[in-house]
XYZ file of C-alpha atoms in Angstrom:
151
model
C -17.359 85.588 123.440
C -18.934 84.375 120.229
C -15.699 84.420 118.311
C -14.006 81.965 120.940
C -16.987 79.361 121.126
C -17.243 78.847 117.408
C -13.343 77.587 116.974
C -13.578 75.799 120.303
C -17.110 74.049 118.975
C -15.037 73.110 115.583
C -12.040 71.710 117.512
C -14.156 69.519 119.770
C -16.200 68.486 116.796
C -12.905 67.797 114.974
C -11.360 65.760 117.685
C -14.607 64.013 118.584
C -14.855 62.936 115.053
C -11.385 61.785 114.904
C -11.479 59.667 117.819
C -15.307 57.976 117.242
C -14.765 57.093 113.529
C -11.069 57.438 112.592
C -8.540 54.270 112.318
C -6.013 54.433 115.355
C -2.365 53.931 115.551
C -3.517 50.415 117.431
C -5.716 49.368 114.375
C -2.545 49.853 111.965
C -0.528 47.844 114.300
C -3.216 45.178 114.485
C -3.588 45.134 110.425
C 0.143 45.082 110.054
C 0.140 42.126 112.529
C -2.439 40.182 110.533
C -0.297 40.500 107.643
C 2.645 39.358 109.176
C 0.918 36.396 110.910
C -0.044 35.445 107.491
C 3.643 35.423 106.013
C 5.377 34.679 109.467
C 3.352 31.412 110.022
C 4.812 29.872 106.819
C 8.231 31.179 107.833
C 8.470 28.968 110.839
C 5.554 26.485 110.573
C 2.792 27.781 112.978
C -0.717 26.800 112.042
C -2.231 28.723 114.870
C -0.760 32.019 113.638
C -2.319 31.513 110.230
C -5.479 30.973 111.842
C -5.434 34.087 114.034
C -4.796 36.136 110.924
C -7.534 34.780 108.640
C -11.282 35.036 108.605
C -12.973 31.415 108.435
C -14.038 32.355 105.033
C -11.338 33.676 103.453
C -10.707 33.094 100.034
C -7.110 33.643 98.485
C -6.731 33.984 94.575
C -4.326 33.871 91.905
C -4.015 33.453 88.006
C -2.733 30.224 86.715
C -2.097 28.636 83.472
C -3.614 25.298 82.629
C -0.479 23.033 81.204
C -2.632 21.312 78.930
C -4.621 23.814 77.241
C -2.458 26.777 77.846
C -5.343 29.043 79.013
C -4.935 31.173 82.040
C -7.539 30.684 84.845
C -8.229 31.834 88.525
C -7.013 29.406 91.076
C -8.664 29.815 94.790
C -7.164 28.538 98.179
C -9.498 28.477 101.367
C -8.903 29.445 104.917
C -8.402 25.418 105.676
C -5.747 24.971 102.920
C -3.636 27.983 104.216
C -3.829 26.434 107.927
C -2.687 23.212 106.495
C -0.052 24.958 104.287
C 1.257 26.982 107.554
C 1.551 23.229 109.061
C 3.675 21.724 106.477
C 4.875 23.919 103.904
C 8.224 24.793 105.315
C 8.772 22.070 107.938
C 12.094 21.358 106.592
C 12.937 25.073 106.693
C 14.130 25.111 103.268
C 11.531 27.541 101.330
C 12.585 30.806 102.442
C 16.101 32.623 103.036
C 17.369 32.918 106.347
C 16.252 36.542 106.546
C 12.915 36.616 104.803
C 11.417 39.286 103.013
C 8.146 40.753 104.724
C 7.246 44.422 103.673
C 3.902 45.347 104.601
C 2.288 48.456 102.925
C -0.781 49.894 104.343
C -2.611 51.026 101.141
C -5.824 52.230 102.502
C -7.148 52.092 106.056
C -10.775 53.033 107.139
C -12.451 52.477 110.234
C -13.418 48.896 109.626
C -11.436 47.603 106.261
C -8.212 47.996 105.096
C -6.355 47.359 102.024
C -2.542 46.108 102.247
C 0.167 44.901 100.023
C 2.685 42.553 101.322
C 5.953 41.596 99.362
C 7.268 38.475 100.444
C 10.481 37.190 98.693
C 8.618 35.660 95.518
C 5.698 36.978 96.053
C 3.099 39.963 96.112
C 0.099 39.581 98.022
C -2.732 42.187 97.906
C -5.252 41.884 100.752
C -8.415 43.174 102.265
C -8.831 42.899 105.862
C -11.787 43.721 107.932
C -12.566 44.630 111.804
C -14.922 42.140 113.381
C -15.551 42.101 116.851
C -12.669 44.381 117.603
C -10.178 42.058 115.728
C -8.588 42.372 112.272
C -9.022 39.535 110.016
C -7.500 38.855 106.257
C -10.940 37.932 104.213
C -9.292 38.391 100.723
C -6.006 37.798 99.160
C -5.105 38.389 95.515
C -1.612 37.379 94.745
C 0.992 36.661 92.241
C 4.829 35.436 91.775
C 7.163 38.233 90.845
C 8.213 36.267 88.163
C 4.719 35.927 86.524
C 6.060 32.986 84.279
C 5.966 30.595 87.551
C 2.368 30.670 87.341
């Protein structure tokens, strides 16, 4: 009898631990959707879609070169700027190819945090996404052009 109880207890603890503390398939889908909302809101201008993806205090950063001095620096963008960008950047429909690239790679997913790589046409975005009040929101983005000379 003892031989059966121990493995059964182990199985129950394993399943309970994965259910309570593990990331679910639904979480993975929501994380992927946050990254897609971020890029797709720029394909077809949709500021509400961008707003849905971003935490209000999100910061997006990249490296840039000051043309006057030739020095590199870190350039920042806020949630507010990204929502405005989603509204106006591709208004004429000429900023992206007809079938834009949007590859979402989940690099690491925990119970409430995720690291994601988005490869989209000319850009690579690394994102930190957090689960707050049941919703996954992008809080950090570090990006670069594929061709770093564009910076």
